[in-house]
XYZ file of C-alpha atoms in Angstrom:
468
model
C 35.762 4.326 82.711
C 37.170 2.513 79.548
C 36.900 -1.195 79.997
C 40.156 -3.998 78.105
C 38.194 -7.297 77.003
C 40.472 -10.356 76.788
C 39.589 -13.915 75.382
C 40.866 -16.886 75.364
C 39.955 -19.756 73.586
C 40.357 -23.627 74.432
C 39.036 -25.151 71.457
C 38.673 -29.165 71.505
C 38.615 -30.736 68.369
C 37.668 -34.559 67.784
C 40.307 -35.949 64.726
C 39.056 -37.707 61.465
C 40.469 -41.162 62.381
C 38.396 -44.655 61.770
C 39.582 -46.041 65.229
C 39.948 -44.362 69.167
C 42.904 -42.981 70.186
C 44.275 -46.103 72.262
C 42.438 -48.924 70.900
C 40.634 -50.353 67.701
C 37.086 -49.339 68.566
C 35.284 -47.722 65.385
C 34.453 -43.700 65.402
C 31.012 -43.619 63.881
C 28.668 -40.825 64.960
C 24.875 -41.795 65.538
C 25.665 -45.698 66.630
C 23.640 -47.075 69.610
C 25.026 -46.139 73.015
C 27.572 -48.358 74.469
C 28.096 -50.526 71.241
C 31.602 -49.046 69.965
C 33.707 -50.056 72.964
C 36.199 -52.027 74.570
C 38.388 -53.121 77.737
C 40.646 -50.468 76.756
C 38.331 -47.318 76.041
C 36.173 -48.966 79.501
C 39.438 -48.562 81.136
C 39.426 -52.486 82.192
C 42.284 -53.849 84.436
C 45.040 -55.174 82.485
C 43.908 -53.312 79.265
C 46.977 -51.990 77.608
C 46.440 -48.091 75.315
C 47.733 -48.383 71.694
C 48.466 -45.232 70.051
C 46.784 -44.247 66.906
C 49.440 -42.457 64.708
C 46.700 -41.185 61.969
C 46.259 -38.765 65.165
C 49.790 -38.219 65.155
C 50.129 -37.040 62.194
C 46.603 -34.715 62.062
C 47.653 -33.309 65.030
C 51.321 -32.530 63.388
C 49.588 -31.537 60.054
C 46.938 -29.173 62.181
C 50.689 -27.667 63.861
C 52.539 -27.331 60.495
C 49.322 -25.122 58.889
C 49.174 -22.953 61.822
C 52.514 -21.965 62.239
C 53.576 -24.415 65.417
C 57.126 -25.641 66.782
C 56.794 -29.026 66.741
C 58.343 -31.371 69.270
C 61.178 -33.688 68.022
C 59.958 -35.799 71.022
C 56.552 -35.685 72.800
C 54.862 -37.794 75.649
C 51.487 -38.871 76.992
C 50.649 -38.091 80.474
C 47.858 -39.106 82.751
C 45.941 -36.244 83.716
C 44.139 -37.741 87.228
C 40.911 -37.262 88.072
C 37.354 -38.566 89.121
C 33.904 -38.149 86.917
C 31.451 -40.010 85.702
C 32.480 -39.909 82.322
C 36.191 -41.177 82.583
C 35.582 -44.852 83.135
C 39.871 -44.882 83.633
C 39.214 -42.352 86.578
C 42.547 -40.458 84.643
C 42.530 -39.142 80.852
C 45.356 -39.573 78.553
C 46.458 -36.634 77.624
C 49.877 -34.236 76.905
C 51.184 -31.832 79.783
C 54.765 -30.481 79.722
C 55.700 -32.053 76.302
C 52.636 -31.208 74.109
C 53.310 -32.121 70.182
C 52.817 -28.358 68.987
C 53.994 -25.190 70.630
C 53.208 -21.708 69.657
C 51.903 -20.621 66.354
C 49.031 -18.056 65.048
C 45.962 -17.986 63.295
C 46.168 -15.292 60.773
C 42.980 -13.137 60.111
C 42.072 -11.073 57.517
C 43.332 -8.208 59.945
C 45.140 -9.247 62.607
C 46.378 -12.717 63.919
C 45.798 -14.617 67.580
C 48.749 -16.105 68.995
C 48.312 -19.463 70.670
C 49.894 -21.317 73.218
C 49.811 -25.110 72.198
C 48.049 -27.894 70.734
C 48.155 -31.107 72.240
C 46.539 -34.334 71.892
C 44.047 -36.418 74.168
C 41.706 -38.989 74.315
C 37.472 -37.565 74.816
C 35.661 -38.448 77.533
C 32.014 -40.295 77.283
C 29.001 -38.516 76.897
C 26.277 -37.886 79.930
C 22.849 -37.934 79.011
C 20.776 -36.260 81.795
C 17.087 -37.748 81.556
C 13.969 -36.348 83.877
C 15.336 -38.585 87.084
C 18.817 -40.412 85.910
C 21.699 -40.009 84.076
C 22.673 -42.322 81.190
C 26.090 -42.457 80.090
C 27.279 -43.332 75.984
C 30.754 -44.517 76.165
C 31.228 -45.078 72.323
C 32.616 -41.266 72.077
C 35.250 -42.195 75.148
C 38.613 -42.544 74.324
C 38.351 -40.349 70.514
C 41.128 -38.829 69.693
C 40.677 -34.988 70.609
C 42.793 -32.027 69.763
C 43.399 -29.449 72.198
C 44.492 -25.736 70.541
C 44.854 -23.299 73.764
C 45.249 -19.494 72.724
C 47.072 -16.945 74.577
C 44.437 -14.339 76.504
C 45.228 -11.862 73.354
C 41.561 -11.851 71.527
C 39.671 -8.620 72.437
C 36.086 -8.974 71.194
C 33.297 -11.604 70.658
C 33.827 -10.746 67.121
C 36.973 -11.411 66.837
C 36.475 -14.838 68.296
C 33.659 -15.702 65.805
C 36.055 -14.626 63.079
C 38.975 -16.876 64.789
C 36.688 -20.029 65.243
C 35.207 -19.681 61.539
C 38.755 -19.348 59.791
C 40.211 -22.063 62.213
C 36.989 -24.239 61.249
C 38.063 -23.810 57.513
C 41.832 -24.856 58.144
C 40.596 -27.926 59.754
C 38.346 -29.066 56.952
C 40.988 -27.793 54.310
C 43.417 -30.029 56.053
C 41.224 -32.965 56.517
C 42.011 -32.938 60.121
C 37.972 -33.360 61.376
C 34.874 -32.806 59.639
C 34.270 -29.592 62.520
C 30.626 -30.625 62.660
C 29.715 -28.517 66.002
C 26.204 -30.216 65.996
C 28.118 -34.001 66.137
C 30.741 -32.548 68.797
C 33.352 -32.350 66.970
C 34.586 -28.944 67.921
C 33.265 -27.479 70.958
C 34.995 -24.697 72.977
C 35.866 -23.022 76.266
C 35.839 -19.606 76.596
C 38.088 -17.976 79.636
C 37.247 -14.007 79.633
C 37.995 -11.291 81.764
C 37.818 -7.286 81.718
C 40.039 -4.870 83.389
C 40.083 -1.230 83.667
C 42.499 0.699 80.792
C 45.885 1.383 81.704
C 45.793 -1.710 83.945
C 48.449 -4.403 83.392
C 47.271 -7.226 85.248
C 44.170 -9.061 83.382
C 41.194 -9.160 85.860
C 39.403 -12.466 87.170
C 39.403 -15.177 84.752
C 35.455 -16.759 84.112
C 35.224 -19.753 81.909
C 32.280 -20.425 79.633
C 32.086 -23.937 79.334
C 31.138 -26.418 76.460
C 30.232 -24.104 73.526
C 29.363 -26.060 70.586
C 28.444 -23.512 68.054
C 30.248 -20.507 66.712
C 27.395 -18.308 66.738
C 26.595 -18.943 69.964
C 29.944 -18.490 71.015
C 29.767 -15.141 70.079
C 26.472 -14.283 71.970
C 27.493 -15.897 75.410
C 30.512 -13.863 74.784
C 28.815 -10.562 74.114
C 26.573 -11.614 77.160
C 29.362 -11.862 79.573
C 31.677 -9.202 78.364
C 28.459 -6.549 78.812
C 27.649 -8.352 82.376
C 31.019 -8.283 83.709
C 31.865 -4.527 82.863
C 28.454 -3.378 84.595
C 29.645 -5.514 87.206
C 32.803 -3.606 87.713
C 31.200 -0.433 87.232
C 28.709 -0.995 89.951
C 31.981 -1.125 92.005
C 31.639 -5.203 91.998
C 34.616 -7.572 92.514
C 34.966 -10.257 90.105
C 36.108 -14.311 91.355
C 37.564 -16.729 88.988
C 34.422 -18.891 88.160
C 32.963 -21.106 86.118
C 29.668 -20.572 83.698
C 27.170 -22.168 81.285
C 25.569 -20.674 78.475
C 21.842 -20.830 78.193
C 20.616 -20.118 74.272
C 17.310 -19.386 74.808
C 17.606 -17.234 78.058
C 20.175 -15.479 75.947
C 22.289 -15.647 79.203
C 25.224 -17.512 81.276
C 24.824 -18.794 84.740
C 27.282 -19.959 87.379
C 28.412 -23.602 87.540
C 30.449 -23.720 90.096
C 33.444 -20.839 91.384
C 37.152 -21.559 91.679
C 39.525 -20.587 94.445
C 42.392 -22.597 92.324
C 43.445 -24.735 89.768
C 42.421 -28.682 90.039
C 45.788 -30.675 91.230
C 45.198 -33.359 88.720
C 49.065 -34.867 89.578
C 50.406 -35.315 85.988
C 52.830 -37.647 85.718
C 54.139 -39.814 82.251
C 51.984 -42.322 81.403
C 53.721 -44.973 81.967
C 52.228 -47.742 79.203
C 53.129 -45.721 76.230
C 56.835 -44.520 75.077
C 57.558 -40.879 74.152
C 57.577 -40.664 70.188
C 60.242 -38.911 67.936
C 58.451 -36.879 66.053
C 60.617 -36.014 63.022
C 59.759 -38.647 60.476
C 55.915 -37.793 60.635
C 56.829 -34.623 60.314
C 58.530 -34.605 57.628
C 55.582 -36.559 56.126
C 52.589 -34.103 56.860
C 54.893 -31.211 55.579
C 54.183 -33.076 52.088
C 50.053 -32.912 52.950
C 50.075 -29.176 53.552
C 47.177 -27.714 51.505
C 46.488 -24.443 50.196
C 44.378 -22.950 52.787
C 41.741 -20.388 52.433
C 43.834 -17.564 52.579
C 46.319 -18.580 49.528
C 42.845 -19.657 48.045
C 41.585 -16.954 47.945
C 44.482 -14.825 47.007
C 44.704 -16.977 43.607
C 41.463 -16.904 42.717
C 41.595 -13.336 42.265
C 44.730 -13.434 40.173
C 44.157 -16.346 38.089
C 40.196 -16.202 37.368
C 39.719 -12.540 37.252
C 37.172 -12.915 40.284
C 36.599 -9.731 42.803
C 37.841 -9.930 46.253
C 34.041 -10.663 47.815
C 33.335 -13.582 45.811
C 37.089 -15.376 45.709
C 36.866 -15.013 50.044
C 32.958 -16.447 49.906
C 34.243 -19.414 47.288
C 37.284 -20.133 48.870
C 35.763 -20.282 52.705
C 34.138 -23.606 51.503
C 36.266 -26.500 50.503
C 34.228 -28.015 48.779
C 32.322 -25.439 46.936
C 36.064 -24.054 45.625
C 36.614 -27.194 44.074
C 33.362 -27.061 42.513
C 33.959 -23.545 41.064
C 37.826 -24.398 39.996
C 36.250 -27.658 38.236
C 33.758 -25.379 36.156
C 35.931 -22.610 35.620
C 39.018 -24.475 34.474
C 39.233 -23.694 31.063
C 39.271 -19.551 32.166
C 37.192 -18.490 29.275
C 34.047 -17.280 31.694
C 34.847 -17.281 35.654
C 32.966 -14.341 36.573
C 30.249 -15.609 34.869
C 30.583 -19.121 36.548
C 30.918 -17.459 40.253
C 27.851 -15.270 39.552
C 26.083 -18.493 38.417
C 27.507 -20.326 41.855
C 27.246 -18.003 44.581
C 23.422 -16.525 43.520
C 21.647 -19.395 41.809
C 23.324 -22.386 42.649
C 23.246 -21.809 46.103
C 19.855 -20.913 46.652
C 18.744 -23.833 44.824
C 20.748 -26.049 46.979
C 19.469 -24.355 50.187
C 15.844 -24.421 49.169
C 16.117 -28.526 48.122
C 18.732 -29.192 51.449
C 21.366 -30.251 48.987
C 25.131 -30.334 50.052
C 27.661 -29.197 46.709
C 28.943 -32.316 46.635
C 25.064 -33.730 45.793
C 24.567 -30.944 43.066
C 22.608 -32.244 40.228
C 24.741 -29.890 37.885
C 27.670 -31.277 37.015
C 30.931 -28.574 37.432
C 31.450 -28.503 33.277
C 27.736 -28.250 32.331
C 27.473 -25.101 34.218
C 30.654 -23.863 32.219
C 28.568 -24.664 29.055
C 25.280 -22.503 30.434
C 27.490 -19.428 30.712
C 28.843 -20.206 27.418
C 25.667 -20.095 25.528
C 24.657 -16.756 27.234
C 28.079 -15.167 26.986
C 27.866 -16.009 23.087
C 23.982 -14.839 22.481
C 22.789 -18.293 21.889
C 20.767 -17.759 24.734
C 18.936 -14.793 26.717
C 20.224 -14.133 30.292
C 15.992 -15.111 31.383
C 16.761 -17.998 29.442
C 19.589 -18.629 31.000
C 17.409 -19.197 34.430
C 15.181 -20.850 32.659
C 17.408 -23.455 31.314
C 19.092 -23.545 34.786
C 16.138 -24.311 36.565
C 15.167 -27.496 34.623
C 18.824 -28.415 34.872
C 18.826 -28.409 38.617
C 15.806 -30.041 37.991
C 16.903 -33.021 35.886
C 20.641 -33.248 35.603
C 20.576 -32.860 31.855
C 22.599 -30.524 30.255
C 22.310 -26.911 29.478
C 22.754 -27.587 25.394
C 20.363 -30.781 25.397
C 17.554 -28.483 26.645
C 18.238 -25.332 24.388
C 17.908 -27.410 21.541
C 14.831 -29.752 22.700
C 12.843 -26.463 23.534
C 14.030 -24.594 20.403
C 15.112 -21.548 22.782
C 18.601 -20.814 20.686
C 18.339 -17.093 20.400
C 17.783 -15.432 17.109
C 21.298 -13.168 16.012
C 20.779 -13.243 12.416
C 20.949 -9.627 11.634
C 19.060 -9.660 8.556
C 16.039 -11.736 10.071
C 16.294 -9.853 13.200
C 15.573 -6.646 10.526
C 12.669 -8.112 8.596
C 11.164 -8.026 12.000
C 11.876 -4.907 12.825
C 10.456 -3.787 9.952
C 7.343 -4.888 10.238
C 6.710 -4.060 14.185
C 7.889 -0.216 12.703
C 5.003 -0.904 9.748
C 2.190 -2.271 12.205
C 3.004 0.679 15.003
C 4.020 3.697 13.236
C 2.621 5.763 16.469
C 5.226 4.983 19.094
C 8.072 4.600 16.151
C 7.147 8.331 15.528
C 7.171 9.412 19.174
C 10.935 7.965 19.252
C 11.809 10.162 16.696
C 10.014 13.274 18.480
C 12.345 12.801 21.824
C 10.588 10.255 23.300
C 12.805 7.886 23.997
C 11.080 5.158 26.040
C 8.616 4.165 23.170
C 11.817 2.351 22.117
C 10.849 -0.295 24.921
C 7.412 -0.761 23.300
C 8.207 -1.927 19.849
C 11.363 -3.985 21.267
C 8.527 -6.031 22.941
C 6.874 -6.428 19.743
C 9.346 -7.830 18.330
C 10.740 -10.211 20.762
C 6.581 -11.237 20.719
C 6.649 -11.617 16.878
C 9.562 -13.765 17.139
C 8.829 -15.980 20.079
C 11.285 -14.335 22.084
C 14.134 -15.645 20.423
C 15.511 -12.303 18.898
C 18.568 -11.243 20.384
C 17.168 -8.020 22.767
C 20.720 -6.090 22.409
C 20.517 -6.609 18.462
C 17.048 -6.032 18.348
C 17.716 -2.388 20.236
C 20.949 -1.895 18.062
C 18.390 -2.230 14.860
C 15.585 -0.312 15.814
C 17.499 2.544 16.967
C 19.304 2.576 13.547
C 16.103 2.267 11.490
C 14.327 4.725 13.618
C 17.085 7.706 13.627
């Protein structure tokens, strides 16, 4: 029997704001436990929420690039319940009037519908030690981002290509940084498999608290091939809920659900609903060009192929580098090639970010200048690259300091020639026989004789006109 996977996502997404959701408190990743907090985020009696409109807005902007209705009015609601790491005992969240509705995230082949995205406060952070539990309230009360999608994505693939686009959009946007390793986007899975031809979508199981996309995409693959042997064997299937060990490779059961938590929304009643419209109309003005559009242009304006605009244009920041180097148009291709081979590795190898690279965006213009022209041999090239990673300096400042400007004069280039012809009349003689590759020989002579300065494609030019 033919087995119908269906995802769905709830991916959480912590905001780029300086201050919590409801109060003043700092967001700084890496402070000591417990020292970014107040009566407000410690849920104190008589400690009144603020709202943070930067959060607003993101949360608008995040709506407007994804396609979203948004609310001319939304509320906050108080979503009730009891755990260790909700000092209120209720979270501040959005339930029946949520600030986005609807929406898609396009993919290269397809798109995923989603349901919302609404806006909450995060919850502390438990820290389970050999015989206690500590608890770090600094990350309570963060503004988080909640996008639900609708049960519609059919493979762990798919979802790995969702959660990698939607981490671009959000760090195109400037909506969070999407740092997985700092929690700042973390993700519930809810999958379940039915038979073809059924309707009906079979019991829901929930992965919980994903925080990396590759490892999304193994739990997933885990649980999709569990649960269809499962219903093969003849097995029913309960709504549950599951963790995701890495190393095991596996999931295992938390805990199983007969029903939904009752967590009695009702309107929080310290903060007004807000009228949306004027923000709005404020984050339609801070819509970037996402990846997509990016990506798009870069082919049509740089001359670029389709591979390298997507790889350039997935990263932010390494598309503005490239668009910085390349904005005179006179060598793109050359500049990409340059980017997404050497420049890369050498930041990977020395743990660099782009934004740290030693080569400045212009001076890497002026390298494929001076190979495009001849000045310089494509090994030069690396050459000269290499001690500019190495010490900033520029590409034009080291050809001349090591005398490496390539030799094009075509009548020097000949009086070379000439005498590698005079001093090795054996293989110039088997090139005129047929033998072709004895060509290779006396180019290497020459390039020797003149320190390899001499232009190789003139040099080749030459010696196949003297020698036919």
């Amino acid at each position: 029997m033919t087995y119908l996977t269906s995802i769905g996502l709830e991916v959480h997404v912590q905001l780029h704001t300086r201050s919590k959701m409801f109060c003043g408190c700092a967001v700084e990743f890496g402070a000591p436990p417990n020292s970014l907090t107040c009566p407000t985020c410690l849920g104190l009696p008589g400690a009144l929420p603020v709202i943070n409109h930067e959060a607003l807005r993101l949360t608008a902007l995040t709506g407007l690039m994804l396609g979203c209705e948004i609310a001319p009015r939304c509320k906050f609601d108080r979503k009730n319940y009891f755990y260790p790491d909700m000092p209120k005992n209720y979270q501040i969240s959005q339930y029946d009037q949520p600030l986005c509705q609807g929406g898609r995230m396009p993919l290269v082949d397809s798109s995923v519908a989603l349901v919302r995205i609404h806006l909450e406060e995060d919850v502390a952070k438990s820290f389970h030690f050999e015989s206690n539990t500590g608890i770090d309230f600094n990350r309570a009360g963060t503004p988080l981002m909640e996008i639900v999608t609708e049960p519609v994505i059919a493979s762990p693939e798919e979802t790995f290509r969702f959660l990698t686009a939607l981490k671009q959009i959000l760090i195109y946007g400037g909506v969070s940084d999407a740092d997985m390793e700092k929690g700042q986007l973390r993700c519930d899975c809810n999958v379940s498999i039915r038979p073809e031809g059924q309707a009906e979508l079979g019991a829901k199981i929930e992965i919980k608290n994903m925080n990396s996309i590759s490892g999304v995409r193994r739990a997933l693959a885990y649980e999709v091939a569990r649960q269809t042997e499962a219903l093969a064997r003849g097995e029913a299937l309960e709504q549950e809920t599951r963790g995701w060990d890495d190393d095991a490779g596996r999931t295992f059961l938390m805990r199983r659900k007969e029903m939904a938590h009752d967590y009695r929304y009702f309107p929080e009643p310290d903060l007004q609903p807000v009228d949306t419209a004027t923000l709005v109309e404020e984050m339609r003005a801070r819509v970037p060009e996402l990846p997509e559009a990016k990506r798009r242009r870069f082919e049509a304006d740089y001359g670029v192929s389709a591979y390298d605009a997507a790889v350039l244009a997935a990263d932010l920041e390494l598309a503005r580098y490239f668009e910085a180097a390349a904005q005179n148009k006179t060598r793109p291709k050359a500049i990409a090639n340059w980017i997404l081979n050497d420049l890369q590795s050498a930041l990977t190898n020395t743990g660099l970010a782009i934004t740290n690279c030693p080569i400045p965006p212009r001076a890497l213009e002026e390298l494929a200048e001076l190979i495009e022209s001849g000045k310089i041999s494509g090994k030069q090239g690396k050459e000269v690259f290499a001690e500019m990673f190495a010490s900033g300096r520029t590409a034009g400042e080291i050809v001349r300091e090591k005398g490496m400007e390539q030799l094009s004069d075509t009548g020097a280039i000949e009086a070379l020639c000439d005498q590698v012809i005079a001093a090795h009349p054996k293989p110039a003689a088997d090139f005129r026989a047929g033998n072709l590759a004895s060509i290779n020989f006396l180019k290497g002579q020459v390039m020797k004789l003149s320190q390899g300065r001499a232009n190789p494609a003139l040099v080749g030019e030459i010696l196949e006109r003297k020698l036919s």
